[in-house]
mmCIF file of C-alpha atoms in Angstrom:
data_model
loop_
_atom_site.group_PDB
_atom_site.id
_atom_site.type_symbol
_atom_site.label_atom_id
_atom_site.label_comp_id
_atom_site.label_asym_id
_atom_site.label_seq_id
_atom_site.Cartn_x
_atom_site.Cartn_y
_atom_site.Cartn_z
ATOM 1 C CA UNK A 163 132.111 85.560 183.635
ATOM 2 C CA UNK A 164 134.668 87.080 181.308
ATOM 3 C CA UNK A 165 134.291 88.953 178.057
ATOM 4 C CA UNK A 166 135.347 87.207 174.863
ATOM 5 C CA UNK A 167 138.440 88.674 173.271
ATOM 6 C CA UNK A 168 141.454 88.165 171.046
ATOM 7 C CA UNK A 169 144.752 89.927 170.469
ATOM 8 C CA UNK A 170 147.363 90.568 167.807
ATOM 9 C CA UNK A 171 150.650 92.428 167.553
ATOM 10 C CA UNK A 172 153.302 93.363 170.098
ATOM 11 C CA UNK A 173 153.999 96.448 172.155
ATOM 12 C CA UNK A 174 152.007 98.562 174.588
ATOM 13 C CA UNK A 175 148.502 97.176 175.154
ATOM 14 C CA UNK A 176 145.623 98.838 173.308
ATOM 15 C CA UNK A 177 142.003 97.765 173.779
ATOM 16 C CA UNK A 178 139.414 98.298 171.018
ATOM 17 C CA UNK A 179 135.742 98.462 172.040
ATOM 18 C CA UNK A 180 132.942 98.157 169.458
ATOM 19 C CA UNK A 181 129.541 99.861 169.446
ATOM 20 C CA UNK A 182 125.898 98.809 169.743
ATOM 21 C CA UNK A 183 124.945 95.650 167.793
ATOM 22 C CA UNK A 184 128.608 95.092 166.909
ATOM 23 C CA UNK A 185 131.307 92.637 167.879
ATOM 24 C CA UNK A 186 135.083 92.487 168.168
ATOM 25 C CA UNK A 187 135.543 92.165 164.398
ATOM 26 C CA UNK A 188 133.851 95.506 163.651
ATOM 27 C CA UNK A 189 137.090 97.350 164.344
ATOM 28 C CA UNK A 190 139.194 94.675 162.652
ATOM 29 C CA UNK A 191 140.632 97.009 160.020
ATOM 30 C CA UNK A 192 141.739 99.411 162.709
ATOM 31 C CA UNK A 193 143.165 96.525 164.736
ATOM 32 C CA UNK A 194 145.244 95.326 161.795
ATOM 33 C CA UNK A 195 146.838 98.740 161.264
ATOM 34 C CA UNK A 196 147.369 99.569 164.938
ATOM 35 C CA UNK A 197 148.864 96.117 165.625
ATOM 36 C CA UNK A 198 151.959 97.219 163.704
ATOM 37 C CA UNK A 199 152.816 99.360 166.743
ATOM 38 C CA UNK A 200 150.750 97.968 169.635
ATOM 39 C CA UNK A 201 149.486 94.739 171.145
ATOM 40 C CA UNK A 202 145.850 95.208 170.150
ATOM 41 C CA UNK A 203 143.059 93.523 172.081
ATOM 42 C CA UNK A 204 139.571 93.283 170.575
ATOM 43 C CA UNK A 205 136.698 92.425 172.902
ATOM 44 C CA UNK A 206 133.008 91.570 172.669
ATOM 45 C CA UNK A 207 130.967 93.671 175.091
ATOM 46 C CA UNK A 208 128.253 91.974 177.192
ATOM 47 C CA UNK A 209 125.199 90.972 175.120
ATOM 48 C CA UNK A 210 127.322 91.047 171.952
ATOM 49 C CA UNK A 211 129.395 88.591 169.942
ATOM 50 C CA UNK A 212 130.457 85.572 171.965
ATOM 51 C CA UNK A 213 130.381 87.310 175.352
ATOM 52 C CA UNK A 214 127.867 86.534 178.085
ATOM 53 C CA UNK A 215 124.354 88.000 178.212
ATOM 54 C CA UNK A 216 123.104 90.176 181.063
ATOM 55 C CA UNK A 217 120.238 92.547 181.793
ATOM 56 C CA UNK A 218 122.727 95.071 183.200
ATOM 57 C CA UNK A 219 123.404 97.421 180.290
ATOM 58 C CA UNK A 220 124.399 100.569 182.199
ATOM 59 C CA UNK A 221 127.903 101.958 181.863
ATOM 60 C CA UNK A 222 128.916 101.120 185.414
ATOM 61 C CA UNK A 223 128.257 97.452 184.697
ATOM 62 C CA UNK A 224 129.853 97.523 181.232
ATOM 63 C CA UNK A 225 132.985 99.308 182.460
ATOM 64 C CA UNK A 226 133.249 96.821 185.336
ATOM 65 C CA UNK A 227 133.172 94.028 182.750
ATOM 66 C CA UNK A 228 136.058 95.590 180.812
ATOM 67 C CA UNK A 229 138.213 96.080 183.920
ATOM 68 C CA UNK A 230 137.501 92.528 185.117
ATOM 69 C CA UNK A 231 138.628 91.303 181.701
ATOM 70 C CA UNK A 232 141.771 93.486 181.927
ATOM 71 C CA UNK A 233 142.531 91.925 185.317
ATOM 72 C CA UNK A 234 142.268 88.448 183.795
ATOM 73 C CA UNK A 235 144.688 89.482 181.036
ATOM 74 C CA UNK A 236 147.027 90.936 183.691
ATOM 75 C CA UNK A 237 146.815 94.362 182.053
ATOM 76 C CA UNK A 238 147.590 96.937 184.719
ATOM 77 C CA UNK A 239 146.801 99.699 182.247
ATOM 78 C CA UNK A 240 146.154 100.152 178.543
ATOM 79 C CA UNK A 241 145.265 102.592 175.818
ATOM 80 C CA UNK A 242 141.496 102.386 175.342
ATOM 81 C CA UNK A 243 139.830 103.106 171.984
ATOM 82 C CA UNK A 244 136.044 102.931 171.679
ATOM 83 C CA UNK A 245 133.452 103.664 169.001
ATOM 84 C CA UNK A 246 129.898 104.874 169.694
ATOM 85 C CA UNK A 247 128.500 102.899 172.656
ATOM 86 C CA UNK A 248 131.987 101.428 173.016
ATOM 87 C CA UNK A 249 133.278 104.987 173.291
ATOM 88 C CA UNK A 250 130.954 105.543 176.224
ATOM 89 C CA UNK A 251 132.186 102.336 177.833
ATOM 90 C CA UNK A 252 135.767 103.547 177.276
ATOM 91 C CA UNK A 253 134.966 106.923 178.862
ATOM 92 C CA UNK A 254 133.347 105.200 181.849
ATOM 93 C CA UNK A 255 136.456 103.038 182.352
ATOM 94 C CA UNK A 256 138.655 106.149 182.187
ATOM 95 C CA UNK A 257 136.526 108.126 184.637
ATOM 96 C CA UNK A 258 136.041 105.296 187.130
ATOM 97 C CA UNK A 259 139.492 103.687 186.846
ATOM 98 C CA UNK A 260 141.815 106.464 185.597
ATOM 99 C CA UNK A 261 144.932 104.591 186.676
ATOM 100 C CA UNK A 262 144.029 101.802 184.225
ATOM 101 C CA UNK A 263 143.850 104.076 181.161
ATOM 102 C CA UNK A 264 147.087 105.418 179.673
ATOM 103 C CA UNK A 265 145.397 107.298 176.830
ATOM 104 C CA UNK A 266 141.815 107.456 175.627
ATOM 105 C CA UNK A 267 140.401 107.674 172.091
ATOM 106 C CA UNK A 268 136.655 108.186 171.645
ATOM 107 C CA UNK A 269 135.190 107.783 168.154
ATOM 108 C CA UNK A 270 132.036 109.722 167.321
ATOM 109 C CA UNK A 271 130.238 109.846 170.644
ATOM 110 C CA UNK A 272 130.005 112.422 173.434
ATOM 111 C CA UNK A 273 129.715 112.050 177.229
ATOM 112 C CA UNK A 274 126.065 113.124 177.214
ATOM 113 C CA UNK A 275 122.564 111.710 177.554
ATOM 114 C CA UNK A 276 121.098 111.388 174.072
ATOM 115 C CA UNK A 277 117.361 111.959 174.383
ATOM 116 C CA UNK A 278 116.574 110.810 170.840
ATOM 117 C CA UNK A 279 115.737 107.181 170.056
ATOM 118 C CA UNK A 280 117.914 106.479 167.026
ATOM 119 C CA UNK A 281 117.262 102.761 166.653
ATOM 120 C CA UNK A 282 113.472 102.349 166.661
ATOM 121 C CA UNK A 283 113.335 100.843 163.166
ATOM 122 C CA UNK A 284 116.282 98.576 163.918
ATOM 123 C CA UNK A 285 114.544 97.107 166.951
ATOM 124 C CA UNK A 286 111.270 96.768 165.013
ATOM 125 C CA UNK A 287 113.077 94.811 162.312
ATOM 126 C CA UNK A 288 114.930 92.626 164.803
ATOM 127 C CA UNK A 289 111.748 91.893 166.750
ATOM 128 C CA UNK A 290 110.085 90.902 163.485
ATOM 129 C CA UNK A 291 112.825 88.340 162.812
ATOM 130 C CA UNK A 292 112.298 86.909 166.302
ATOM 131 C CA UNK A 293 108.720 85.958 165.425
ATOM 132 C CA UNK A 294 109.759 83.502 162.725
ATOM 133 C CA UNK A 295 112.295 80.722 162.248
ATOM 134 C CA UNK A 296 115.043 82.146 160.092
ATOM 135 C CA UNK A 297 115.954 79.553 157.474
ATOM 136 C CA UNK A 298 118.467 81.653 155.529
ATOM 137 C CA UNK A 299 120.473 84.857 155.595
ATOM 138 C CA UNK A 300 118.460 86.057 152.603
ATOM 139 C CA UNK A 301 115.225 85.694 154.564
ATOM 140 C CA UNK A 302 116.658 87.815 157.371
ATOM 141 C CA UNK A 303 118.016 90.390 154.933
ATOM 142 C CA UNK A 304 114.661 90.743 153.179
ATOM 143 C CA UNK A 305 112.893 91.309 156.491
ATOM 144 C CA UNK A 306 115.498 93.841 157.604
ATOM 145 C CA UNK A 307 115.364 95.785 154.340
ATOM 146 C CA UNK A 308 111.592 96.187 154.682
ATOM 147 C CA UNK A 309 112.036 98.118 157.932
ATOM 148 C CA UNK A 310 115.469 99.749 157.591
ATOM 149 C CA UNK A 311 116.043 102.342 154.864
ATOM 150 C CA UNK A 312 119.838 102.282 154.923
ATOM 151 C CA UNK A 313 121.108 99.004 153.375
ATOM 152 C CA UNK A 314 124.469 99.576 155.062
ATOM 153 C CA UNK A 315 122.819 99.292 158.479
ATOM 154 C CA UNK A 316 121.178 96.008 157.474
ATOM 155 C CA UNK A 317 124.504 94.637 156.225
ATOM 156 C CA UNK A 318 126.185 95.662 159.479
ATOM 157 C CA UNK A 319 123.545 93.908 161.571
ATOM 158 C CA UNK A 320 123.678 90.760 159.429
ATOM 159 C CA UNK A 321 127.331 90.293 160.398
ATOM 160 C CA UNK A 322 126.013 89.128 163.774
ATOM 161 C CA UNK A 323 123.716 86.491 162.248
ATOM 162 C CA UNK A 324 124.981 82.924 162.588
ATOM 163 C CA UNK A 325 123.808 79.406 161.791
ATOM 164 C CA UNK A 326 122.910 77.403 164.885
ATOM 165 C CA UNK A 327 123.484 73.697 165.480
ATOM 166 C CA UNK A 328 119.798 73.181 164.649
ATOM 167 C CA UNK A 329 120.294 74.569 161.151
ATOM 168 C CA UNK A 330 118.407 77.826 161.484
ATOM 169 C CA UNK A 331 119.818 81.326 161.983
ATOM 170 C CA UNK A 332 119.994 83.461 165.123
ATOM 171 C CA UNK A 333 121.507 86.722 166.331
ATOM 172 C CA UNK A 334 124.622 86.786 168.464
ATOM 173 C CA UNK A 335 123.587 89.984 170.241
ATOM 174 C CA UNK A 336 120.808 89.753 172.821
ATOM 175 C CA UNK A 337 117.955 91.751 171.296
ATOM 176 C CA UNK A 338 115.723 91.757 174.378
ATOM 177 C CA UNK A 339 118.409 92.874 176.828
ATOM 178 C CA UNK A 340 119.545 95.663 174.506
ATOM 179 C CA UNK A 341 115.962 96.771 173.864
ATOM 180 C CA UNK A 342 115.047 96.931 177.542
ATOM 181 C CA UNK A 343 118.383 98.565 178.386
ATOM 182 C CA UNK A 344 118.293 101.054 175.518
ATOM 183 C CA UNK A 345 117.622 104.036 177.792
ATOM 184 C CA UNK A 346 120.800 103.191 179.742
ATOM 185 C CA UNK A 347 122.758 102.834 176.502
ATOM 186 C CA UNK A 348 121.670 106.202 175.114
ATOM 187 C CA UNK A 349 122.013 107.834 178.527
ATOM 188 C CA UNK A 350 125.124 108.830 180.420
ATOM 189 C CA UNK A 351 126.381 109.120 183.985
ATOM 190 C CA UNK A 352 129.251 111.510 184.681
ATOM 191 C CA UNK A 353 131.510 109.391 186.885
ATOM 192 C CA UNK A 354 134.033 112.194 187.408
ATOM 193 C CA UNK A 355 136.794 113.909 185.521
ATOM 194 C CA UNK A 356 139.448 111.990 183.563
ATOM 195 C CA UNK A 357 142.581 114.123 183.332
ATOM 196 C CA UNK A 358 144.561 111.841 181.027
ATOM 197 C CA UNK A 359 145.257 112.543 177.351
ATOM 198 C CA UNK A 360 142.080 112.078 175.323
ATOM 199 C CA UNK A 361 141.202 112.332 171.640
ATOM 200 C CA UNK A 362 137.662 112.716 170.300
ATOM 201 C CA UNK A 363 137.373 111.753 166.629
ATOM 202 C CA UNK A 364 134.240 113.005 164.882
ATOM 203 C CA UNK A 365 132.744 112.011 161.549
ATOM 204 C CA UNK A 366 132.063 115.252 159.689
ATOM 205 C CA UNK A 367 128.519 114.331 158.676
ATOM 206 C CA UNK A 368 127.575 112.644 161.938
ATOM 207 C CA UNK A 369 125.317 114.250 164.537
ATOM 208 C CA UNK A 370 126.654 112.294 167.495
ATOM 209 C CA UNK A 371 129.179 114.995 168.452
ATOM 210 C CA UNK A 372 127.743 118.506 168.196
ATOM 211 C CA UNK A 373 128.910 122.000 169.246
ATOM 212 C CA UNK A 374 126.423 121.789 172.134
ATOM 213 C CA UNK A 375 128.477 118.910 173.564
ATOM 214 C CA UNK A 376 131.698 120.904 173.824
ATOM 215 C CA UNK A 377 131.050 122.067 177.386
ATOM 216 C CA UNK A 378 130.403 118.533 178.673
ATOM 217 C CA UNK A 379 133.491 117.197 176.899
ATOM 218 C CA UNK A 380 135.813 119.864 178.303
ATOM 219 C CA UNK A 381 134.360 119.572 181.812
ATOM 220 C CA UNK A 382 134.801 115.797 181.960
ATOM 221 C CA UNK A 383 137.941 115.463 179.802
ATOM 222 C CA UNK A 384 139.941 118.682 180.306
ATOM 223 C CA UNK A 385 143.028 117.409 178.475
ATOM 224 C CA UNK A 386 141.169 116.361 175.355
ATOM 225 C CA UNK A 387 141.739 117.173 171.715
ATOM 226 C CA UNK A 388 139.324 116.820 168.825
ATOM 227 C CA UNK A 389 139.748 115.824 165.195
ATOM 228 C CA UNK A 390 137.102 115.798 162.489
ATOM 229 C CA UNK A 391 137.418 113.303 159.629
ATOM 230 C CA UNK A 392 136.096 114.911 156.444
ATOM 231 C CA UNK A 393 133.517 113.119 154.343
ATOM 232 C CA UNK A 394 132.546 110.541 156.955
ATOM 233 C CA UNK A 395 129.510 109.801 159.074
ATOM 234 C CA UNK A 396 129.094 107.804 162.262
ATOM 235 C CA UNK A 397 130.933 104.795 160.755
ATOM 236 C CA UNK A 398 134.084 106.816 160.101
ATOM 237 C CA UNK A 399 136.440 103.889 160.793
ATOM 238 C CA UNK A 400 134.709 101.840 158.071
ATOM 239 C CA UNK A 401 134.373 104.708 155.587
ATOM 240 C CA UNK A 402 137.970 105.963 155.821
ATOM 241 C CA UNK A 403 139.930 103.324 157.760
ATOM 242 C CA UNK A 404 143.407 104.490 156.736
ATOM 243 C CA UNK A 405 142.674 108.115 157.627
ATOM 244 C CA UNK A 406 141.160 107.240 161.006
ATOM 245 C CA UNK A 407 144.051 104.906 161.850
ATOM 246 C CA UNK A 408 146.529 107.645 160.951
ATOM 247 C CA UNK A 409 144.716 110.190 163.134
ATOM 248 C CA UNK A 410 144.815 107.805 166.091
ATOM 249 C CA UNK A 411 148.467 106.877 165.551
ATOM 250 C CA UNK A 412 149.523 110.534 165.375
ATOM 251 C CA UNK A 413 147.792 111.149 168.697
ATOM 252 C CA UNK A 414 149.231 108.078 170.414
ATOM 253 C CA UNK A 415 152.754 108.370 168.966
ATOM 254 C CA UNK A 416 153.374 112.069 168.201
ATOM 255 C CA UNK A 417 157.168 111.727 168.277
ATOM 256 C CA UNK A 418 157.138 109.035 165.579
ATOM 257 C CA UNK A 419 154.824 110.712 163.088
#
C-alpha cells in the first residue's frame, strides 16, 4: 500500500507532511510558494485524506510509510518539511533514514513525549458525529461547534468531510484508529541523532515548543536552528503563510536570499 500524493513545480524534491486530522491540501499555500523553487510533493499520511487506513500509528510505522512512498517515486533523498504530527514523522524519517533527508524543517513540534491530551473535545465531537447519519455539512458543523470552543478548529476538521456515494457525509480520516493510537501520536521515540541541517519554526503563541524542550532538540538535532514567527500560534503556516514560506526559503536557499 502506498500513500496518496501529488506534486507540483520543478527542482530539488521537497516533501510536505501535514499534521493530525489534516490532509495533503493543508499545506497547499506553502506548496504553491515553495514550488517556485522546488519540486514539491504533498502526501496524505496513513489514516488521513485518501491514503490507506491502519491501526499502526506509531512513528516507526508512519516513517516507514513515507520512505516506501519515496522509493515508489524514485526519490533517493529529499528535503522534508512537516507540521505538528507531520513534523514528528519528518523527524523520525530523518533519524531512521538520514541518508534520505537532505534538509529538515519542523514546524511547531518538538521531539518529545507530550503527556497532555490536547484533543479530548475533538474526539468527543467526532465520536458524536459517528452516532448519527450526517445528512449535511451544516449538521456536522453544528455538532462540532457544540463540543469545540474554537470555530477555527471545527472549520479545519470539516475540510476532511466528504459526501459519499450514498448521499450522506463521512470523514476521510479514520477516527477510531487515531483515537486508539493517540498515545503513540502524542508520544515520541528517539531513534538516534540526525546530524543534517535542521530548522525548527515555532509559532510565538504556541505551547508545542517550549524552553524545556531545548535540551532534547539539541541532543537529537545538533545542527539545528530555530526561528519564531511573531503573532502566530500552532497554525503558523495558515496565519502567516508568506512569512513562514520566506523563513523556510531563507533556510533552504541562503545564498539566494
